[in-house]
PDB file of C-alpha atoms in Angstrom:
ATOM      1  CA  UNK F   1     -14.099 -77.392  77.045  1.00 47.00           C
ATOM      2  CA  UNK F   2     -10.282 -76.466  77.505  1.00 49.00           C
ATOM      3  CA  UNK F   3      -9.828 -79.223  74.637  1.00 64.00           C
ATOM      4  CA  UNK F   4     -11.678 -77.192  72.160  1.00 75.00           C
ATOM      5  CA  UNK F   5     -10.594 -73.661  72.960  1.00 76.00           C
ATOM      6  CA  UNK F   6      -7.358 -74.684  72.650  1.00 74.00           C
ATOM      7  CA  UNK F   7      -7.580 -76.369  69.096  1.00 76.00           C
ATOM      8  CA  UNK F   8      -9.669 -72.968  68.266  1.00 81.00           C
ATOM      9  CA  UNK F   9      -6.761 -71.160  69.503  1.00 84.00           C
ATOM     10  CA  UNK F  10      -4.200 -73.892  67.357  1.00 87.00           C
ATOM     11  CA  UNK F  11      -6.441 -72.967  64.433  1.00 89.00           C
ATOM     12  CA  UNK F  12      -5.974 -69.035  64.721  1.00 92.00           C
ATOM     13  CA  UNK F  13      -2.072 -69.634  64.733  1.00 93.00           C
ATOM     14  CA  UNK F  14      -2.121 -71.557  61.889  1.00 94.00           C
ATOM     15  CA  UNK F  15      -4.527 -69.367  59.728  1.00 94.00           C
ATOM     16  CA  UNK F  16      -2.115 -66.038  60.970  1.00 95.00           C
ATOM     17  CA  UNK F  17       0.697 -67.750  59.629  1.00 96.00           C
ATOM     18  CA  UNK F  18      -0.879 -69.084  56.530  1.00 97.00           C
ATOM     19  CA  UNK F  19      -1.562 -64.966  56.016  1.00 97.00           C
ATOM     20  CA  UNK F  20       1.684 -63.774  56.209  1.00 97.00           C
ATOM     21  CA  UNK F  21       3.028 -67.058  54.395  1.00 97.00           C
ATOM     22  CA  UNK F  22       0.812 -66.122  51.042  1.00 97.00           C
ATOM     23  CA  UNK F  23       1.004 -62.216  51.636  1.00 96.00           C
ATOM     24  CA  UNK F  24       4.485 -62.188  51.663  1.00 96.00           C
ATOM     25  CA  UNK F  25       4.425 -64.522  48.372  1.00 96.00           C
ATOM     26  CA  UNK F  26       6.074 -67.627  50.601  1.00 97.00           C
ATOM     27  CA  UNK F  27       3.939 -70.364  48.493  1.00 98.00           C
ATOM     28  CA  UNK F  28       6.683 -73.010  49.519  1.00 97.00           C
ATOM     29  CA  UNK F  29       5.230 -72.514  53.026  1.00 98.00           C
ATOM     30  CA  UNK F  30       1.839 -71.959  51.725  1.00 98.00           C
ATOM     31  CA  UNK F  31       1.755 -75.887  50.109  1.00 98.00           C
ATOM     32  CA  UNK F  32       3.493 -77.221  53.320  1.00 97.00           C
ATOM     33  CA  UNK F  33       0.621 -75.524  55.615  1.00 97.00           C
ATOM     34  CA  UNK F  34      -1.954 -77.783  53.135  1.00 96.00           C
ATOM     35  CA  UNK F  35      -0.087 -80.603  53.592  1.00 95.00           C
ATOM     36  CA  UNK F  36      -0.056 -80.409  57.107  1.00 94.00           C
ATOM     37  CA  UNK F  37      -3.393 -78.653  58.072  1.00 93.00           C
ATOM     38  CA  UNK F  38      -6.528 -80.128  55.861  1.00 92.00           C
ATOM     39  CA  UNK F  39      -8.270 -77.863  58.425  1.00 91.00           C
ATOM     40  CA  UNK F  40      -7.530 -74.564  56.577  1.00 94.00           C
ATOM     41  CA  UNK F  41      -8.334 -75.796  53.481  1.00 95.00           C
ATOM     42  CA  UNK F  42     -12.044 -74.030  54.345  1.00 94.00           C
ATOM     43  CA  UNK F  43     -10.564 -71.102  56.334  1.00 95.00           C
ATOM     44  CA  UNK F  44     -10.606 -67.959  55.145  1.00 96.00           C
ATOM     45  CA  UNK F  45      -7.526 -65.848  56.104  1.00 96.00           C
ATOM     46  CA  UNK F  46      -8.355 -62.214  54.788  1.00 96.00           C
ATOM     47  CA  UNK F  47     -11.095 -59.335  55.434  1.00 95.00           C
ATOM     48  CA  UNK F  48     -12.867 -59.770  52.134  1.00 97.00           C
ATOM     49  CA  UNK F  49     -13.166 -63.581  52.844  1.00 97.00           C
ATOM     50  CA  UNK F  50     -10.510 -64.747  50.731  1.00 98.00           C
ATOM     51  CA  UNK F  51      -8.918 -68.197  51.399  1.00 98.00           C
ATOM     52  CA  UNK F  52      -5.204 -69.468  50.512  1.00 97.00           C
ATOM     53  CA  UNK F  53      -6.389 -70.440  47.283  1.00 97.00           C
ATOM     54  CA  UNK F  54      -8.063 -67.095  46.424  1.00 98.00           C
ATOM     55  CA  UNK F  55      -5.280 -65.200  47.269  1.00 98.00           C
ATOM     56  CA  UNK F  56      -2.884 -67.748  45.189  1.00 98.00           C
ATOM     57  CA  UNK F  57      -5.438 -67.149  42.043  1.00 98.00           C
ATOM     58  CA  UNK F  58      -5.341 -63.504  42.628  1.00 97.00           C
ATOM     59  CA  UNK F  59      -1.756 -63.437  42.794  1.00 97.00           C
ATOM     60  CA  UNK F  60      -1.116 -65.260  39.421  1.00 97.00           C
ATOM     61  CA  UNK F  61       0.610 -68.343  40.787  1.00 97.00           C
ATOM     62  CA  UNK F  62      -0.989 -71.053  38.619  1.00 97.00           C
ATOM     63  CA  UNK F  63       1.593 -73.398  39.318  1.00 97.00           C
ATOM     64  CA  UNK F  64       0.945 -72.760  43.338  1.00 98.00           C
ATOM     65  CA  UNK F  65      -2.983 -73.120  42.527  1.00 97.00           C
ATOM     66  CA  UNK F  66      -2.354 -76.654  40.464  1.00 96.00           C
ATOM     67  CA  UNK F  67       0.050 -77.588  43.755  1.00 97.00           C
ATOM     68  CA  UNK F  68      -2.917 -76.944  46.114  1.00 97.00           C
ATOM     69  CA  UNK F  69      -5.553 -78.347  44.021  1.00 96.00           C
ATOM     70  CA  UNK F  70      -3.824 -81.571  44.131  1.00 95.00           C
ATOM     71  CA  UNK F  71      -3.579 -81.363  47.903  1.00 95.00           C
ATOM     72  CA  UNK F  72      -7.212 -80.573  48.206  1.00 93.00           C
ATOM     73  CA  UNK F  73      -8.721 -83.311  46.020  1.00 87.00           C
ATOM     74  CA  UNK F  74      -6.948 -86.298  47.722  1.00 80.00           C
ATOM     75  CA  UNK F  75      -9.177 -85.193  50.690  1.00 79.00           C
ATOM     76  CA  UNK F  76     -13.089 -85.448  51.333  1.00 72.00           C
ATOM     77  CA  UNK F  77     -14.183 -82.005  51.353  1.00 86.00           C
ATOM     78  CA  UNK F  78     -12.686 -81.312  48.332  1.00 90.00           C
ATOM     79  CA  UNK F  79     -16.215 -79.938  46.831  1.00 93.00           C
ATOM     80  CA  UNK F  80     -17.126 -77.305  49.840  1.00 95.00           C
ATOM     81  CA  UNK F  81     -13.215 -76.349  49.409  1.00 95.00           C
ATOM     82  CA  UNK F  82     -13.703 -75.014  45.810  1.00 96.00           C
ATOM     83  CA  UNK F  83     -17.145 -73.415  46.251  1.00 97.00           C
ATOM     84  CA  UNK F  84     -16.177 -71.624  48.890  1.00 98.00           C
ATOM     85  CA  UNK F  85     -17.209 -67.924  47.973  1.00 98.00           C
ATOM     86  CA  UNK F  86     -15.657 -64.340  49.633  1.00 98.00           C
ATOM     87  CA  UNK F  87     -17.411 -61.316  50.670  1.00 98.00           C
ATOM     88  CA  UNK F  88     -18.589 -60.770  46.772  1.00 98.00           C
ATOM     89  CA  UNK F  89     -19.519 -64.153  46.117  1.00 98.00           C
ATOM     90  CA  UNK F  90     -17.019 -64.912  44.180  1.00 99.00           C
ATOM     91  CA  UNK F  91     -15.240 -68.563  43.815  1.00 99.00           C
ATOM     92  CA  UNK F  92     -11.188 -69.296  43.033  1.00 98.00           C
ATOM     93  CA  UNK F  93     -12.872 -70.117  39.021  1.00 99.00           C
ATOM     94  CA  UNK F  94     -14.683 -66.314  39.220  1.00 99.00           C
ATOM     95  CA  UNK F  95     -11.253 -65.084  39.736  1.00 99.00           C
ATOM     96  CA  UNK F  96      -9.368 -67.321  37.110  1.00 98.00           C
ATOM     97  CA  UNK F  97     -12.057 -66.405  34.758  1.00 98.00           C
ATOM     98  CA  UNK F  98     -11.676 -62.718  34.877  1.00 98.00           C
ATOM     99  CA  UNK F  99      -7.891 -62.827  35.089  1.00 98.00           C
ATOM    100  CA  UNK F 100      -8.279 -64.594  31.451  1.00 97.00           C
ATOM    101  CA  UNK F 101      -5.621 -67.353  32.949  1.00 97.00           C
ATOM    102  CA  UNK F 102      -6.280 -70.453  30.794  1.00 96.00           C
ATOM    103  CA  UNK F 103      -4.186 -72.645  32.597  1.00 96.00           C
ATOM    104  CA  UNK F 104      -5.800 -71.797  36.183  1.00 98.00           C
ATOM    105  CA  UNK F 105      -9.138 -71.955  34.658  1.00 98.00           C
ATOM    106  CA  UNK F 106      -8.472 -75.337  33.016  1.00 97.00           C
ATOM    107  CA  UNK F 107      -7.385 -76.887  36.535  1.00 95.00           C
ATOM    108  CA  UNK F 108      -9.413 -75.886  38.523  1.00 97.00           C
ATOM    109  CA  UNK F 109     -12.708 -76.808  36.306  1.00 96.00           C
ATOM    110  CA  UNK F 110     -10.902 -80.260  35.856  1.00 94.00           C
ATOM    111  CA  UNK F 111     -11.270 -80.679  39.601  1.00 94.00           C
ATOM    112  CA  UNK F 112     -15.224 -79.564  39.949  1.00 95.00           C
ATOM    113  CA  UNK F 113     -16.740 -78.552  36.032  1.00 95.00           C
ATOM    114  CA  UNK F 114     -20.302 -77.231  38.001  1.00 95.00           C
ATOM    115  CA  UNK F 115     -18.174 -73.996  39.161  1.00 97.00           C
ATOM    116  CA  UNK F 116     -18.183 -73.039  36.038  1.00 98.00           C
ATOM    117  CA  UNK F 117     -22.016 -72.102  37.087  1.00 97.00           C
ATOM    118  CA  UNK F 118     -21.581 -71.025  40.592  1.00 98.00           C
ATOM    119  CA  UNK F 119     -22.948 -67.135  40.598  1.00 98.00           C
ATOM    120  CA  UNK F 120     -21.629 -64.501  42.811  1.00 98.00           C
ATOM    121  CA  UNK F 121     -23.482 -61.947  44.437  1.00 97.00           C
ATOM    122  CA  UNK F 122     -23.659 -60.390  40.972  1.00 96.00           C
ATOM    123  CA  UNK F 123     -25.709 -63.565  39.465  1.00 97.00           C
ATOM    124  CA  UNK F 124     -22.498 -63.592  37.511  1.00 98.00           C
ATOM    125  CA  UNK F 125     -21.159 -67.047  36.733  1.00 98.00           C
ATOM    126  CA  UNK F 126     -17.371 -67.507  36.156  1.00 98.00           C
ATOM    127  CA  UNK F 127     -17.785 -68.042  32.371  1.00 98.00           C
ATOM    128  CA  UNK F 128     -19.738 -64.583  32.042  1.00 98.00           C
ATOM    129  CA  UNK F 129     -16.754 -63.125  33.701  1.00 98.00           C
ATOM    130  CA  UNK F 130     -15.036 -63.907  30.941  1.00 98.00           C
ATOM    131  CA  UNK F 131     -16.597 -62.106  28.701  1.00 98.00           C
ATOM    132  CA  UNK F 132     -17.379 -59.326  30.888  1.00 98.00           C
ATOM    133  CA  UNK F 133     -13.163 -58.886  31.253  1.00 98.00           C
ATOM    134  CA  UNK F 134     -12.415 -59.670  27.565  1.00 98.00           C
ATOM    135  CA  UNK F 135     -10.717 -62.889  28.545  1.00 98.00           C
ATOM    136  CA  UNK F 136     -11.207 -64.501  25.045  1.00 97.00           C
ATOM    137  CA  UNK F 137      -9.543 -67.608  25.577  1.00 96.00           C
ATOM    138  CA  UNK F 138     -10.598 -68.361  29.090  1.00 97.00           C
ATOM    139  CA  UNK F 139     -14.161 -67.760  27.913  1.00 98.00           C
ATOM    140  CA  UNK F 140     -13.085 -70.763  25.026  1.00 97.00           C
ATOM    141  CA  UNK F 141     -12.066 -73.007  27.534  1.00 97.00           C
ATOM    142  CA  UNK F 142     -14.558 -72.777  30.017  1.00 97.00           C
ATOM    143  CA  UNK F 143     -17.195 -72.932  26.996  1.00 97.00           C
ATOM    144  CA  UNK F 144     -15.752 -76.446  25.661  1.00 95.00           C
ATOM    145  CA  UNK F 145     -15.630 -77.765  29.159  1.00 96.00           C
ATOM    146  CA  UNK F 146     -18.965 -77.038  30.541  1.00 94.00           C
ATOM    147  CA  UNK F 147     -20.749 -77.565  26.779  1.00 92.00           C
ATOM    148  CA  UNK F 148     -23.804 -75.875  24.887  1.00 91.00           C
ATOM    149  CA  UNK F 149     -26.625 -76.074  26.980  1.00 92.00           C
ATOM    150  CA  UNK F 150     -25.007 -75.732  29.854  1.00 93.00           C
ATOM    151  CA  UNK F 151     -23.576 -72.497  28.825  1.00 93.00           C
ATOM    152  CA  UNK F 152     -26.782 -71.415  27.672  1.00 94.00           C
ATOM    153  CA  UNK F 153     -28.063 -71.258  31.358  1.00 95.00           C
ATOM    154  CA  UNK F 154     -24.526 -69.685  33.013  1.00 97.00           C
ATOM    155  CA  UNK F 155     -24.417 -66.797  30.135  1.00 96.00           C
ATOM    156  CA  UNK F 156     -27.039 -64.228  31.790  1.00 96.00           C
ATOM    157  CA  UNK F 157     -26.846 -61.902  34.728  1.00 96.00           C
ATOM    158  CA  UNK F 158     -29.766 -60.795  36.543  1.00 94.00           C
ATOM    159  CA  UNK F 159     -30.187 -57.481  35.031  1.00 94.00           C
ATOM    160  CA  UNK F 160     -30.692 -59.360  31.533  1.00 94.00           C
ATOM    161  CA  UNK F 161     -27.191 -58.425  30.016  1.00 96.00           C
ATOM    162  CA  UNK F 162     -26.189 -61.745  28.768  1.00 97.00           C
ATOM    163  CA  UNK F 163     -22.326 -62.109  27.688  1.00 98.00           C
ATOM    164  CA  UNK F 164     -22.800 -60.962  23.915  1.00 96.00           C
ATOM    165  CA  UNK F 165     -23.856 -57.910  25.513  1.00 96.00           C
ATOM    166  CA  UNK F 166     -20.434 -57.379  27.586  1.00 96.00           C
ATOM    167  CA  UNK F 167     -18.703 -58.298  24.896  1.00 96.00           C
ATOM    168  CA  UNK F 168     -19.857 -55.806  22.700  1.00 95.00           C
ATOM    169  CA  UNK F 169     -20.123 -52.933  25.600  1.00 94.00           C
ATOM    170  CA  UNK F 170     -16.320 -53.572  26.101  1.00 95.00           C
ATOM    171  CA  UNK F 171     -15.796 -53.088  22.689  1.00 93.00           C
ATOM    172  CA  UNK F 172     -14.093 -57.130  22.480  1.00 94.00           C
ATOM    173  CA  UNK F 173     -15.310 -57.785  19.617  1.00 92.00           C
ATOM    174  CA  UNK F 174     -13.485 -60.627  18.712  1.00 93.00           C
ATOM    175  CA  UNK F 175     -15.090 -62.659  21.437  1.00 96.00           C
ATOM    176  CA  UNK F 176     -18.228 -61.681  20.849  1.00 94.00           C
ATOM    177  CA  UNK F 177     -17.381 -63.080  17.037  1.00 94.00           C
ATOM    178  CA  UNK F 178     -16.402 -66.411  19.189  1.00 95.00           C
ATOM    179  CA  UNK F 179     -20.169 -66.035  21.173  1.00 96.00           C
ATOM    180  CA  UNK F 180     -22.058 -65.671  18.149  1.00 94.00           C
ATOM    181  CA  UNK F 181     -20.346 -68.828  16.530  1.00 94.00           C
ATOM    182  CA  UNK F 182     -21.332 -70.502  19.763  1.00 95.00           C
ATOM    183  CA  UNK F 183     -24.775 -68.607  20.816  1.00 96.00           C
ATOM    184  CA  UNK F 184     -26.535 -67.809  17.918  1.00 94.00           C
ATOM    185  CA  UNK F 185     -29.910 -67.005  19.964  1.00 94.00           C
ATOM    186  CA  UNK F 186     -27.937 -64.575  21.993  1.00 95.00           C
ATOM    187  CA  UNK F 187     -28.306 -62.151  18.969  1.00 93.00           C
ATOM    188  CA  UNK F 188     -31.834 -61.018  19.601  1.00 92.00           C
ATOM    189  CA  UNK F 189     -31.979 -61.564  23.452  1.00 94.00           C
ATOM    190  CA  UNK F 190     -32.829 -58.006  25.643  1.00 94.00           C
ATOM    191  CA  UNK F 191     -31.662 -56.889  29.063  1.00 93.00           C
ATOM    192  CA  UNK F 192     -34.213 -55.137  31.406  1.00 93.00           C
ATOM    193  CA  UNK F 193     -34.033 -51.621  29.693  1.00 92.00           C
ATOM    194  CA  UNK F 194     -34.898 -53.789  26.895  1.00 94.00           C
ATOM    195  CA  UNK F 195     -31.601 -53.375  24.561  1.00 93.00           C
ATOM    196  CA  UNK F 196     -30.598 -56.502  22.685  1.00 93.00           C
ATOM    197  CA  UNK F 197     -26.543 -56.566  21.693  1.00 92.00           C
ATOM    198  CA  UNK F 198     -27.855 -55.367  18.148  1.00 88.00           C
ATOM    199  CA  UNK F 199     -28.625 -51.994  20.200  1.00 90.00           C
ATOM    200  CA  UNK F 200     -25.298 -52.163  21.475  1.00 89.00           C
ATOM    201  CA  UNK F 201     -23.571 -52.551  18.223  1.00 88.00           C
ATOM    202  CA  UNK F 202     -25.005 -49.697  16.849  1.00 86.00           C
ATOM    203  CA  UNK F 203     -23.617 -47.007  19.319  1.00 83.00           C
ATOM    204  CA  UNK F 204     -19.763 -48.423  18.437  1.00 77.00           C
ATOM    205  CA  UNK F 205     -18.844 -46.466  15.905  1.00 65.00           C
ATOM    206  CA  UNK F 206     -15.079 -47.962  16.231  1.00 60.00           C
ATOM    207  CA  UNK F 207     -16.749 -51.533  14.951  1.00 54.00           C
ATOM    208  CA  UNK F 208     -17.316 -49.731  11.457  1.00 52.00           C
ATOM    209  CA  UNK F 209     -15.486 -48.221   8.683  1.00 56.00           C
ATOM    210  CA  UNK F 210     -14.201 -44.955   8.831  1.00 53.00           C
ATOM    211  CA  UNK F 211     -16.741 -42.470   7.056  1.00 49.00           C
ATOM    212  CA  UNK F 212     -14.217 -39.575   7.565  1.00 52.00           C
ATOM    213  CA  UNK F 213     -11.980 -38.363   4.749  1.00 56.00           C
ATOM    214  CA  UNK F 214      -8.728 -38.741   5.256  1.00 56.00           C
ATOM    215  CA  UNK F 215      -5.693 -37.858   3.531  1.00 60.00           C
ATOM    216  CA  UNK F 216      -3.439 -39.598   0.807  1.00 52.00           C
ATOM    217  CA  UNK F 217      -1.127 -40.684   3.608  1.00 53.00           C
ATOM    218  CA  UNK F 218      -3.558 -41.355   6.687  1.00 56.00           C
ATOM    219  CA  UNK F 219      -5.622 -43.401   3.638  1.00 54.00           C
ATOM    220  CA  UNK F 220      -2.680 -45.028   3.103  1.00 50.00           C
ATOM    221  CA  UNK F 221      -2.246 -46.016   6.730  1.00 49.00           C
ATOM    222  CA  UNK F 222      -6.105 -47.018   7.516  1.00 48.00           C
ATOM    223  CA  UNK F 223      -5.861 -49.496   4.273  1.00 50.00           C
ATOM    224  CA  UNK F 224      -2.624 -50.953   5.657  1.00 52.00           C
ATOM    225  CA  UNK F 225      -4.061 -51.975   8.870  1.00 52.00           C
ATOM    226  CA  UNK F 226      -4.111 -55.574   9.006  1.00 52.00           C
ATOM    227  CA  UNK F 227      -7.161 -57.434  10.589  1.00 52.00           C
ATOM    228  CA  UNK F 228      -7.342 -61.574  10.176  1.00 61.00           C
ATOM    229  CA  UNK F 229     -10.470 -62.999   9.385  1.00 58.00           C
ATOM    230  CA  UNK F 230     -12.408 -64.080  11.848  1.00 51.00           C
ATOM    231  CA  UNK F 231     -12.794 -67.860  12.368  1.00 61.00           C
ATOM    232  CA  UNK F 232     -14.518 -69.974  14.958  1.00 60.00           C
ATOM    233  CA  UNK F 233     -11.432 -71.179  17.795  1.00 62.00           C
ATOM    234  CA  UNK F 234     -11.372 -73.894  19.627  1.00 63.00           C
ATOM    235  CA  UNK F 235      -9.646 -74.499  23.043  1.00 55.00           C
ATOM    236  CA  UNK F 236      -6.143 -75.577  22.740  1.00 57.00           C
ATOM    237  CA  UNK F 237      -4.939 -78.222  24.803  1.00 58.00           C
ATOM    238  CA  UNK F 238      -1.357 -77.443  25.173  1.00 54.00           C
ATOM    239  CA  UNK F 239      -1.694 -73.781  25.576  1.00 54.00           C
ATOM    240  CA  UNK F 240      -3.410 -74.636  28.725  1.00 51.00           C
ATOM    241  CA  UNK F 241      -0.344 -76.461  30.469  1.00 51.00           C
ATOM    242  CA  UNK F 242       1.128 -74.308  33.488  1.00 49.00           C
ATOM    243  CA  UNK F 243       4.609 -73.442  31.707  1.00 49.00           C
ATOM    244  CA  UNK F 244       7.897 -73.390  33.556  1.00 47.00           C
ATOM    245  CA  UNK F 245       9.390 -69.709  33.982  1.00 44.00           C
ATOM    246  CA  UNK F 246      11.888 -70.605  31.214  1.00 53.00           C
ATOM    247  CA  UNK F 247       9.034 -71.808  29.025  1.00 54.00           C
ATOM    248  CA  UNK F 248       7.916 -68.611  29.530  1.00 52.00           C
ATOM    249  CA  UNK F 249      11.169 -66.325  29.238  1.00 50.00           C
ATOM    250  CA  UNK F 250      12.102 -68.269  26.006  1.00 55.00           C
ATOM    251  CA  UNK F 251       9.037 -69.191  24.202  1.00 54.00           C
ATOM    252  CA  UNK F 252       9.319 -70.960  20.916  1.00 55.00           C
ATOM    253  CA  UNK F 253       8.379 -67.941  18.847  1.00 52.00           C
ATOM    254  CA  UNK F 254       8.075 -64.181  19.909  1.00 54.00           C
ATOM    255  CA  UNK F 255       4.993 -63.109  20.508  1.00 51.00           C
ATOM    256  CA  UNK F 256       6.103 -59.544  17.950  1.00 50.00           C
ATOM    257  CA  UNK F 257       6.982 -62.097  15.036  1.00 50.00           C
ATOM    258  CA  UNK F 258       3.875 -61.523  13.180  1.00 53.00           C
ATOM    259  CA  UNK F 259       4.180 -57.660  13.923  1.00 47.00           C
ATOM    260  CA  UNK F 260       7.520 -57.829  12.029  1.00 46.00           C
ATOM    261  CA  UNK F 261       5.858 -58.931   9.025  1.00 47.00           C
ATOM    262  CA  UNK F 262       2.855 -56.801   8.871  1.00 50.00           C
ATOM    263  CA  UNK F 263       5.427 -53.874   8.894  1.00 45.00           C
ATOM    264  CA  UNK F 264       7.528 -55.611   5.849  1.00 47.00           C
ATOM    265  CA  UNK F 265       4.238 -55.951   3.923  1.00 53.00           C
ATOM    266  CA  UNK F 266       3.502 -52.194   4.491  1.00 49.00           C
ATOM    267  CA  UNK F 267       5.748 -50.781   1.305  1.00 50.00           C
ATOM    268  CA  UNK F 268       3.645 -53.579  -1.069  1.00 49.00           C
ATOM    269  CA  UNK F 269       0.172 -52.408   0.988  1.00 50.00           C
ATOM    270  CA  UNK F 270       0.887 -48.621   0.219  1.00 46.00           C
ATOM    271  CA  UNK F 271       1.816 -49.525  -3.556  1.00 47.00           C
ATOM    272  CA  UNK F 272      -1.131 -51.612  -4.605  1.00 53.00           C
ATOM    273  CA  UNK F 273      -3.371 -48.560  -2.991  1.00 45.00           C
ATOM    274  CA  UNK F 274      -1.701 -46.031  -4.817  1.00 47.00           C
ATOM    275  CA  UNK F 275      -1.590 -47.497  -8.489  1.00 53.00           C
ATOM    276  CA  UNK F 276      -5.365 -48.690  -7.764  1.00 52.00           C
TER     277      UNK F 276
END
């Protein structure tokens, strides 16, 4: 009897200290306490129900999440660790998804590809997080990985809205180009008040052309506004490795290059409108 009130007692010092480790962003100590404890791999450690790794997805630290994930798979439990669910039902992939981080998403549905249709409290699966949040290409990659028909069954809520609809509420409607491409039959389905995304479409009047008149100038600027044609994408491999902070501070090309010139092209744009 001692015995076990004293390892409950061991446990409660460990998951205090695993608190203040990941609240005050000490992930070093964080990965050690895994190492060391396989016990609080299940515990959760804040009010809402969080564990380690929630907090570590919450807090952005993908390379921190990949560390732990690694840790957690060499054990037994590793599939009760990664469904575990906090106070909203909501896994570590519910919270990747609707951060729209690729490279968390990607690792973590490596490890266990059925959370991608784990529902919360919400009947919302992590995938129509996504596109509830706008998170185009986490929606991409959790799409390729979990396939077709499987999607087809993680892509409704239980008030009907399906994640065409959210797409086009949220006015994202380059994703819900992407969900057409993908989920053609999602076109005519209806929620309970009985609106399919059609209905939805209809009351954005910023996913038309202008019917005001403008003047010379403001025409000028509405024709020079530059929007690429919409393709189908597919999930890119590479964009999905966790990048070192350098990676990041120094990318390969800046992310304003192709802002630069759309602005040169402007002079030509204006021209061409003028002379007809």
């Amino acid at each position: 009897m001692a015995s076990t009130r004293e390892t409950r007692q061991n446990m409660e010092v460990i998951k205090k200290k695993l608190f203040r480790s990941a609240m005050q962003g000490k992930w070093d100590e964080v990965v050690n306490i895994y190492k060391e404890n396989e016990e609080v791999h299940m515990a959760k450690i804040t009010k809402s129900g969080d564990t380690a790794l929630h907090v570590a997805v919450s807090d952005d630290q993908a390379r921190i999440v990949e560390q732990l994930l690694l840790i957690i798979r060499g054990k037994a439990k590793v599939k009760e660790v990664l469904k575990i669910q906090n106070e909203r039902g909501n896994t570590i992939l519910h919270l990747a998804a609707s951060m729209g981080s690729m490279e968390m998403c990607k690792c973590i549905a490596d490890a266990l590809p059925d959370l991608i249709g784990a529902r919360n409290h919400d009947s919302e699966t992590p995938l129509f997080l996504a596109a509830l949040h706008g998170k185009k290409e986490a929606f991409i990659c959790l799409d390729e990985i979990c396939g077709l028909d499987k999607g087809n069954t993680y892509c409704r809520r239980n008030d009907g809205d399906t994640i065409l609809h959210c797409a086009i509420a949220g006015e994202y409607f380059d994703l819900a180009f992407q969900i057409i491409s993908r989920y053609k039959n999602l076109v005519n389905s209806v929620n309970e008040q009985g609106l399919s995304p059609l209905h939805l479409l209809a009351t954005k009047h910023s996913a038309f052309r202008s019917g005001s008149h403008f003047r010379w100038f403001t025409n000028i600027i509405y024709h020079c506004i530059f929007v690429e044609k919409l393709e189908e994408e597919t999930f890119k491999q590479e964009e999905a490795i966790v990048k070192t902070f350098d990676e990041e501070k120094d990318p390969l090309c800046p992310e304003n290059y192709q802002t630069c010139i759309n602005f040169l092209r402007l002079p030509w744009s204006a021209l061409t409108i003028l002379c007809g």
